[in-house]
Amino acid sequence: MLAIGLGGAVVVMRKGTPRHRWLGRAYLVGMLLLNVSALMIYELFGGFGMFHWAALASLATVLAGYLEARRRKPGWKVRHAFYMSGSYVGLIAALAAEILTRTPLLPFFGSVAVASFSVIAVGLWLMFRYIPR
């Protein structure tokens, strides 16, 4: 929940400010803790499963976004924005999937697929529409 709140704040606030950088770093820490803990959950499949792959993808996007901001090579702002926005879209997709899987009478994997793909589709549309190139 911490990462959801911090990420939402970073998305809507003015970019490049000290507050943006501070909250962005807090979001990074929240996402690192979230994904590392997700990689330790094995009850659902009894081993490494598709949600572990999603956690690795989430780690990759949030770390890539952070590294872009640290390195500041030409074009870094756009890459940083896409990686971090993608990280947040994935987080919201996971939240939507979690909520739908708690709905009685809906099939587990169907709920996960519908929620995830719907949120990701809308998130990608928003990213390509609003992130300047």
Short mmCIF file of N, CA and C in Angstrom, two decimals:
data_model
loop_
_atom_site.label_atom_id
_atom_site.label_comp_id
_atom_site.label_asym_id
_atom_site.label_seq_id
_atom_site.Cartn_x
_atom_site.Cartn_y
_atom_site.Cartn_z
N MET A 1 0.83 -1.19 0.00
CA MET A 1 0.00 0.00 0.00
C MET A 1 0.88 1.26 0.00
N LEU A 2 2.03 1.17 0.66
CA LEU A 2 2.95 2.31 0.68
C LEU A 2 3.39 2.67 -0.74
N ALA A 3 3.77 1.67 -1.51
CA ALA A 3 4.22 1.92 -2.89
C ALA A 3 3.09 2.48 -3.74
N ILE A 4 1.87 2.02 -3.53
CA ILE A 4 0.73 2.54 -4.30
C ILE A 4 0.54 4.02 -4.01
N GLY A 5 0.56 4.39 -2.74
CA GLY A 5 0.39 5.79 -2.37
C GLY A 5 1.53 6.67 -2.83
N LEU A 6 2.76 6.22 -2.61
CA LEU A 6 3.92 7.01 -3.03
C LEU A 6 3.99 7.14 -4.54
N GLY A 7 3.76 6.04 -5.24
CA GLY A 7 3.79 6.07 -6.70
C GLY A 7 2.72 6.99 -7.27
N GLY A 8 1.53 6.95 -6.69
CA GLY A 8 0.46 7.85 -7.14
C GLY A 8 0.82 9.30 -6.94
N ALA A 9 1.44 9.59 -5.81
CA ALA A 9 1.86 10.97 -5.54
C ALA A 9 2.91 11.42 -6.55
N VAL A 10 3.88 10.55 -6.84
CA VAL A 10 4.93 10.91 -7.79
C VAL A 10 4.36 11.12 -9.19
N VAL A 11 3.39 10.32 -9.57
CA VAL A 11 2.79 10.44 -10.91
C VAL A 11 2.13 11.80 -11.10
N VAL A 12 1.42 12.29 -10.09
CA VAL A 12 0.64 13.52 -10.26
C VAL A 12 1.41 14.79 -9.93
N MET A 13 2.54 14.68 -9.27
CA MET A 13 3.26 15.89 -8.84
C MET A 13 4.17 16.44 -9.94
N ARG A 14 4.63 17.64 -9.73
CA ARG A 14 5.59 18.28 -10.64
C ARG A 14 6.90 17.49 -10.62
N LYS A 15 7.45 17.27 -11.78
CA LYS A 15 8.65 16.44 -11.91
C LYS A 15 9.93 17.25 -11.70
N GLY A 16 10.97 16.57 -11.22
CA GLY A 16 12.29 17.17 -11.08
C GLY A 16 12.53 17.95 -9.81
N THR A 17 11.55 18.06 -8.96
CA THR A 17 11.71 18.81 -7.71
C THR A 17 12.38 17.93 -6.65
N PRO A 18 12.92 18.53 -5.61
CA PRO A 18 13.47 17.72 -4.52
C PRO A 18 12.43 16.78 -3.92
N ARG A 19 11.19 17.24 -3.82
CA ARG A 19 10.13 16.39 -3.29
C ARG A 19 9.88 15.19 -4.21
N HIS A 20 9.88 15.42 -5.50
CA HIS A 20 9.72 14.34 -6.48
C HIS A 20 10.83 13.29 -6.30
N ARG A 21 12.06 13.75 -6.17
CA ARG A 21 13.19 12.83 -6.00
C ARG A 21 13.08 12.06 -4.69
N TRP A 22 12.71 12.73 -3.61
CA TRP A 22 12.59 12.07 -2.31
C TRP A 22 11.49 11.02 -2.33
N LEU A 23 10.31 11.40 -2.83
CA LEU A 23 9.20 10.44 -2.89
C LEU A 23 9.49 9.32 -3.89
N GLY A 24 10.19 9.65 -4.96
CA GLY A 24 10.58 8.62 -5.93
C GLY A 24 11.51 7.59 -5.32
N ARG A 25 12.44 8.03 -4.51
CA ARG A 25 13.34 7.09 -3.82
C ARG A 25 12.58 6.24 -2.81
N ALA A 26 11.63 6.85 -2.13
CA ALA A 26 10.80 6.09 -1.19
C ALA A 26 9.96 5.05 -1.94
N TYR A 27 9.44 5.42 -3.12
CA TYR A 27 8.71 4.48 -3.97
C TYR A 27 9.62 3.32 -4.38
N LEU A 28 10.85 3.63 -4.77
CA LEU A 28 11.82 2.61 -5.15
C LEU A 28 12.03 1.62 -4.00
N VAL A 29 12.24 2.12 -2.80
CA VAL A 29 12.45 1.24 -1.64
C VAL A 29 11.21 0.39 -1.40
N GLY A 30 10.03 1.00 -1.48
CA GLY A 30 8.79 0.24 -1.31
C GLY A 30 8.65 -0.87 -2.33
N MET A 31 8.98 -0.57 -3.58
CA MET A 31 8.88 -1.57 -4.64
C MET A 31 9.92 -2.67 -4.46
N LEU A 32 11.12 -2.31 -4.02
CA LEU A 32 12.14 -3.33 -3.76
C LEU A 32 11.68 -4.29 -2.67
N LEU A 33 11.16 -3.74 -1.58
CA LEU A 33 10.66 -4.58 -0.48
C LEU A 33 9.49 -5.45 -0.94
N LEU A 34 8.58 -4.86 -1.68
CA LEU A 34 7.41 -5.59 -2.18
C LEU A 34 7.82 -6.76 -3.06
N ASN A 35 8.70 -6.50 -4.02
CA ASN A 35 9.07 -7.55 -4.97
C ASN A 35 9.97 -8.61 -4.36
N VAL A 36 10.87 -8.22 -3.48
CA VAL A 36 11.71 -9.22 -2.81
C VAL A 36 10.83 -10.13 -1.95
N SER A 37 9.86 -9.55 -1.26
CA SER A 37 8.96 -10.39 -0.44
C SER A 37 8.08 -11.27 -1.34
N ALA A 38 7.67 -10.76 -2.50
CA ALA A 38 6.87 -11.58 -3.44
C ALA A 38 7.67 -12.77 -3.94
N LEU A 39 8.96 -12.61 -4.10
CA LEU A 39 9.80 -13.70 -4.57
C LEU A 39 9.97 -14.80 -3.52
N MET A 40 9.56 -14.53 -2.29
CA MET A 40 9.67 -15.53 -1.22
C MET A 40 8.38 -16.29 -0.98
N ILE A 41 7.34 -16.04 -1.76
CA ILE A 41 6.04 -16.69 -1.59
C ILE A 41 5.97 -17.88 -2.55
N TYR A 42 5.78 -19.08 -2.00
CA TYR A 42 5.75 -20.28 -2.83
C TYR A 42 4.51 -21.15 -2.59
N GLU A 43 3.57 -20.69 -1.78
CA GLU A 43 2.41 -21.52 -1.45
C GLU A 43 1.46 -21.72 -2.63
N LEU A 44 1.35 -20.75 -3.52
CA LEU A 44 0.36 -20.82 -4.60
C LEU A 44 0.68 -21.92 -5.60
N PHE A 45 1.93 -22.00 -6.04
CA PHE A 45 2.31 -22.98 -7.06
C PHE A 45 3.23 -24.07 -6.52
N GLY A 46 3.72 -23.93 -5.31
CA GLY A 46 4.64 -24.91 -4.76
C GLY A 46 6.05 -24.76 -5.31
N GLY A 47 6.30 -23.69 -6.01
CA GLY A 47 7.61 -23.43 -6.60
C GLY A 47 7.58 -22.09 -7.31
N PHE A 48 8.55 -21.90 -8.19
CA PHE A 48 8.65 -20.65 -8.94
C PHE A 48 7.52 -20.62 -9.97
N GLY A 49 6.71 -19.55 -9.96
CA GLY A 49 5.55 -19.48 -10.86
C GLY A 49 5.48 -18.17 -11.61
N MET A 50 4.35 -17.98 -12.28
CA MET A 50 4.19 -16.80 -13.13
C MET A 50 4.23 -15.49 -12.33
N PHE A 51 3.80 -15.52 -11.08
CA PHE A 51 3.84 -14.29 -10.30
C PHE A 51 5.28 -13.92 -9.90
N HIS A 52 6.14 -14.92 -9.82
CA HIS A 52 7.55 -14.64 -9.58
C HIS A 52 8.16 -13.94 -10.81
N TRP A 53 7.76 -14.39 -12.00
CA TRP A 53 8.24 -13.73 -13.22
C TRP A 53 7.76 -12.28 -13.25
N ALA A 54 6.52 -12.05 -12.82
CA ALA A 54 5.98 -10.68 -12.78
C ALA A 54 6.77 -9.83 -11.78
N ALA A 55 7.14 -10.42 -10.65
CA ALA A 55 7.94 -9.68 -9.65
C ALA A 55 9.31 -9.34 -10.22
N LEU A 56 9.90 -10.25 -10.97
CA LEU A 56 11.20 -9.97 -11.59
C LEU A 56 11.08 -8.87 -12.64
N ALA A 57 10.00 -8.90 -13.41
CA ALA A 57 9.77 -7.83 -14.40
C ALA A 57 9.58 -6.49 -13.71
N SER A 58 8.85 -6.50 -12.60
CA SER A 58 8.64 -5.27 -11.83
C SER A 58 9.96 -4.75 -11.28
N LEU A 59 10.77 -5.63 -10.75
CA LEU A 59 12.10 -5.22 -10.26
C LEU A 59 12.93 -4.62 -11.39
N ALA A 60 12.88 -5.25 -12.56
CA ALA A 60 13.66 -4.76 -13.70
C ALA A 60 13.23 -3.36 -14.11
N THR A 61 11.91 -3.12 -14.17
CA THR A 61 11.45 -1.80 -14.63
C THR A 61 11.77 -0.71 -13.62
N VAL A 62 11.56 -0.98 -12.33
CA VAL A 62 11.80 0.06 -11.33
C VAL A 62 13.30 0.34 -11.20
N LEU A 63 14.13 -0.69 -11.30
CA LEU A 63 15.57 -0.47 -11.24
C LEU A 63 16.08 0.24 -12.49
N ALA A 64 15.54 -0.11 -13.65
CA ALA A 64 15.94 0.56 -14.89
C ALA A 64 15.56 2.04 -14.83
N GLY A 65 14.37 2.34 -14.31
CA GLY A 65 13.96 3.74 -14.17
C GLY A 65 14.85 4.51 -13.24
N TYR A 66 15.22 3.90 -12.13
CA TYR A 66 16.12 4.55 -11.18
C TYR A 66 17.50 4.79 -11.81
N LEU A 67 18.01 3.77 -12.49
CA LEU A 67 19.33 3.90 -13.10
C LEU A 67 19.35 4.97 -14.20
N GLU A 68 18.28 5.10 -14.95
CA GLU A 68 18.20 6.16 -15.96
C GLU A 68 18.34 7.54 -15.31
N ALA A 69 17.66 7.72 -14.18
CA ALA A 69 17.74 9.01 -13.48
C ALA A 69 19.12 9.25 -12.89
N ARG A 70 19.78 8.19 -12.48
CA ARG A 70 21.13 8.34 -11.92
C ARG A 70 22.17 8.63 -12.99
N ARG A 71 22.08 7.95 -14.12
CA ARG A 71 23.10 8.09 -15.17
C ARG A 71 22.95 9.37 -15.98
N ARG A 72 21.71 9.77 -16.23
CA ARG A 72 21.41 11.01 -16.96
C ARG A 72 22.08 11.10 -18.33
N LYS A 73 22.02 10.02 -19.08
CA LYS A 73 22.53 10.05 -20.46
C LYS A 73 21.49 10.69 -21.35
N PRO A 74 21.86 11.17 -22.53
CA PRO A 74 20.88 11.83 -23.41
C PRO A 74 19.60 11.01 -23.57
N GLY A 75 18.46 11.67 -23.42
CA GLY A 75 17.16 11.02 -23.53
C GLY A 75 16.72 10.30 -22.27
N TRP A 76 17.44 10.50 -21.17
CA TRP A 76 17.14 9.76 -19.94
C TRP A 76 15.76 10.07 -19.37
N LYS A 77 15.29 11.30 -19.53
CA LYS A 77 14.00 11.66 -18.92
C LYS A 77 12.85 10.84 -19.48
N VAL A 78 12.84 10.64 -20.78
CA VAL A 78 11.77 9.85 -21.41
C VAL A 78 11.87 8.40 -20.96
N ARG A 79 13.07 7.84 -21.00
CA ARG A 79 13.24 6.44 -20.57
C ARG A 79 12.88 6.28 -19.09
N HIS A 80 13.30 7.21 -18.26
CA HIS A 80 12.97 7.18 -16.84
C HIS A 80 11.45 7.21 -16.66
N ALA A 81 10.79 8.11 -17.37
CA ALA A 81 9.33 8.23 -17.25
C ALA A 81 8.63 6.95 -17.68
N PHE A 82 9.05 6.35 -18.77
CA PHE A 82 8.42 5.11 -19.24
C PHE A 82 8.66 3.95 -18.28
N TYR A 83 9.89 3.79 -17.81
CA TYR A 83 10.17 2.69 -16.89
C TYR A 83 9.40 2.85 -15.58
N MET A 84 9.44 4.03 -15.02
CA MET A 84 8.77 4.23 -13.73
C MET A 84 7.25 4.17 -13.87
N SER A 85 6.72 4.74 -14.96
CA SER A 85 5.28 4.64 -15.19
C SER A 85 4.88 3.19 -15.41
N GLY A 86 5.68 2.46 -16.17
CA GLY A 86 5.41 1.04 -16.37
C GLY A 86 5.42 0.26 -15.07
N SER A 87 6.35 0.60 -14.21
CA SER A 87 6.42 -0.02 -12.90
C SER A 87 5.13 0.24 -12.11
N TYR A 88 4.66 1.48 -12.16
CA TYR A 88 3.44 1.82 -11.42
C TYR A 88 2.21 1.17 -12.04
N VAL A 89 2.14 1.13 -13.36
CA VAL A 89 1.01 0.46 -14.03
C VAL A 89 0.98 -1.01 -13.63
N GLY A 90 2.14 -1.66 -13.60
CA GLY A 90 2.18 -3.05 -13.17
C GLY A 90 1.72 -3.23 -11.73
N LEU A 91 2.08 -2.30 -10.88
CA LEU A 91 1.65 -2.35 -9.48
C LEU A 91 0.13 -2.22 -9.38
N ILE A 92 -0.45 -1.30 -10.13
CA ILE A 92 -1.91 -1.13 -10.11
C ILE A 92 -2.60 -2.35 -10.72
N ALA A 93 -1.99 -2.94 -11.75
CA ALA A 93 -2.55 -4.16 -12.33
C ALA A 93 -2.56 -5.29 -11.30
N ALA A 94 -1.50 -5.40 -10.52
CA ALA A 94 -1.44 -6.42 -9.46
C ALA A 94 -2.50 -6.15 -8.40
N LEU A 95 -2.71 -4.89 -8.06
CA LEU A 95 -3.76 -4.54 -7.09
C LEU A 95 -5.13 -4.92 -7.62
N ALA A 96 -5.40 -4.59 -8.87
CA ALA A 96 -6.71 -4.92 -9.48
C ALA A 96 -6.91 -6.44 -9.52
N ALA A 97 -5.86 -7.18 -9.86
CA ALA A 97 -5.96 -8.63 -9.90
C ALA A 97 -6.23 -9.19 -8.50
N GLU A 98 -5.55 -8.65 -7.51
CA GLU A 98 -5.75 -9.10 -6.13
C GLU A 98 -7.18 -8.84 -5.68
N ILE A 99 -7.72 -7.69 -6.02
CA ILE A 99 -9.10 -7.37 -5.64
C ILE A 99 -10.08 -8.32 -6.32
N LEU A 100 -9.90 -8.56 -7.63
CA LEU A 100 -10.83 -9.43 -8.34
C LEU A 100 -10.73 -10.88 -7.89
N THR A 101 -9.56 -11.33 -7.48
CA THR A 101 -9.46 -12.71 -7.02
C THR A 101 -10.17 -12.92 -5.70
N ARG A 102 -10.46 -11.86 -5.00
CA ARG A 102 -11.20 -11.95 -3.73
C ARG A 102 -12.71 -11.92 -3.95
N THR A 103 -13.13 -11.75 -5.20
CA THR A 103 -14.55 -11.70 -5.52
C THR A 103 -15.08 -13.13 -5.63
N PRO A 104 -16.08 -13.48 -4.84
CA PRO A 104 -16.60 -14.85 -4.91
C PRO A 104 -17.16 -15.17 -6.30
N LEU A 105 -17.07 -16.42 -6.66
CA LEU A 105 -17.63 -16.98 -7.89
C LEU A 105 -16.88 -16.63 -9.17
N LEU A 106 -15.83 -15.83 -9.09
CA LEU A 106 -15.04 -15.54 -10.28
C LEU A 106 -13.85 -16.50 -10.31
N PRO A 107 -13.52 -17.04 -11.48
CA PRO A 107 -12.37 -17.95 -11.55
C PRO A 107 -11.06 -17.20 -11.29
N PHE A 108 -10.15 -17.83 -10.56
CA PHE A 108 -8.91 -17.17 -10.14
C PHE A 108 -8.12 -16.64 -11.32
N PHE A 109 -7.73 -17.53 -12.24
CA PHE A 109 -6.85 -17.09 -13.34
C PHE A 109 -7.58 -16.17 -14.31
N GLY A 110 -8.87 -16.37 -14.49
CA GLY A 110 -9.65 -15.45 -15.33
C GLY A 110 -9.68 -14.05 -14.73
N SER A 111 -9.86 -13.98 -13.42
CA SER A 111 -9.86 -12.69 -12.73
C SER A 111 -8.52 -11.99 -12.87
N VAL A 112 -7.45 -12.74 -12.68
CA VAL A 112 -6.10 -12.18 -12.78
C VAL A 112 -5.87 -11.66 -14.20
N ALA A 113 -6.24 -12.45 -15.19
CA ALA A 113 -6.01 -12.06 -16.60
C ALA A 113 -6.81 -10.83 -16.98
N VAL A 114 -8.10 -10.82 -16.66
CA VAL A 114 -8.95 -9.68 -17.03
C VAL A 114 -8.47 -8.41 -16.35
N ALA A 115 -8.23 -8.48 -15.05
CA ALA A 115 -7.79 -7.29 -14.31
C ALA A 115 -6.44 -6.80 -14.81
N SER A 116 -5.49 -7.70 -14.95
CA SER A 116 -4.14 -7.31 -15.35
C SER A 116 -4.11 -6.71 -16.75
N PHE A 117 -4.69 -7.42 -17.70
CA PHE A 117 -4.64 -6.93 -19.08
C PHE A 117 -5.43 -5.64 -19.27
N SER A 118 -6.53 -5.49 -18.56
CA SER A 118 -7.31 -4.25 -18.66
C SER A 118 -6.52 -3.06 -18.14
N VAL A 119 -5.96 -3.21 -16.95
CA VAL A 119 -5.19 -2.11 -16.35
C VAL A 119 -3.95 -1.80 -17.19
N ILE A 120 -3.27 -2.83 -17.65
CA ILE A 120 -2.06 -2.61 -18.45
C ILE A 120 -2.40 -1.92 -19.76
N ALA A 121 -3.50 -2.30 -20.40
CA ALA A 121 -3.90 -1.66 -21.66
C ALA A 121 -4.19 -0.17 -21.45
N VAL A 122 -4.93 0.15 -20.42
CA VAL A 122 -5.24 1.56 -20.14
C VAL A 122 -3.97 2.30 -19.75
N GLY A 123 -3.14 1.67 -18.92
CA GLY A 123 -1.89 2.31 -18.49
C GLY A 123 -0.96 2.60 -19.66
N LEU A 124 -0.82 1.65 -20.58
CA LEU A 124 0.03 1.87 -21.75
C LEU A 124 -0.52 3.00 -22.62
N TRP A 125 -1.83 3.02 -22.79
CA TRP A 125 -2.43 4.09 -23.58
C TRP A 125 -2.13 5.45 -22.94
N LEU A 126 -2.30 5.55 -21.63
CA LEU A 126 -2.02 6.80 -20.93
C LEU A 126 -0.55 7.18 -21.03
N MET A 127 0.34 6.20 -20.91
CA MET A 127 1.78 6.47 -20.99
C MET A 127 2.14 7.03 -22.36
N PHE A 128 1.68 6.37 -23.41
CA PHE A 128 2.03 6.82 -24.76
C PHE A 128 1.33 8.11 -25.12
N ARG A 129 0.24 8.40 -24.46
CA ARG A 129 -0.49 9.65 -24.73
C ARG A 129 0.12 10.84 -24.01
N TYR A 130 0.59 10.64 -22.76
CA TYR A 130 0.97 11.78 -21.93
C TYR A 130 2.46 11.93 -21.63
N ILE A 131 3.25 10.91 -21.84
CA ILE A 131 4.68 11.08 -21.59
C ILE A 131 5.29 11.72 -22.83
N PRO A 132 5.83 12.92 -22.68
CA PRO A 132 6.42 13.59 -23.86
C PRO A 132 7.67 12.86 -24.33
N ARG A 133 7.89 12.91 -25.64
CA ARG A 133 9.06 12.23 -26.21
C ARG A 133 10.13 13.22 -26.55
#
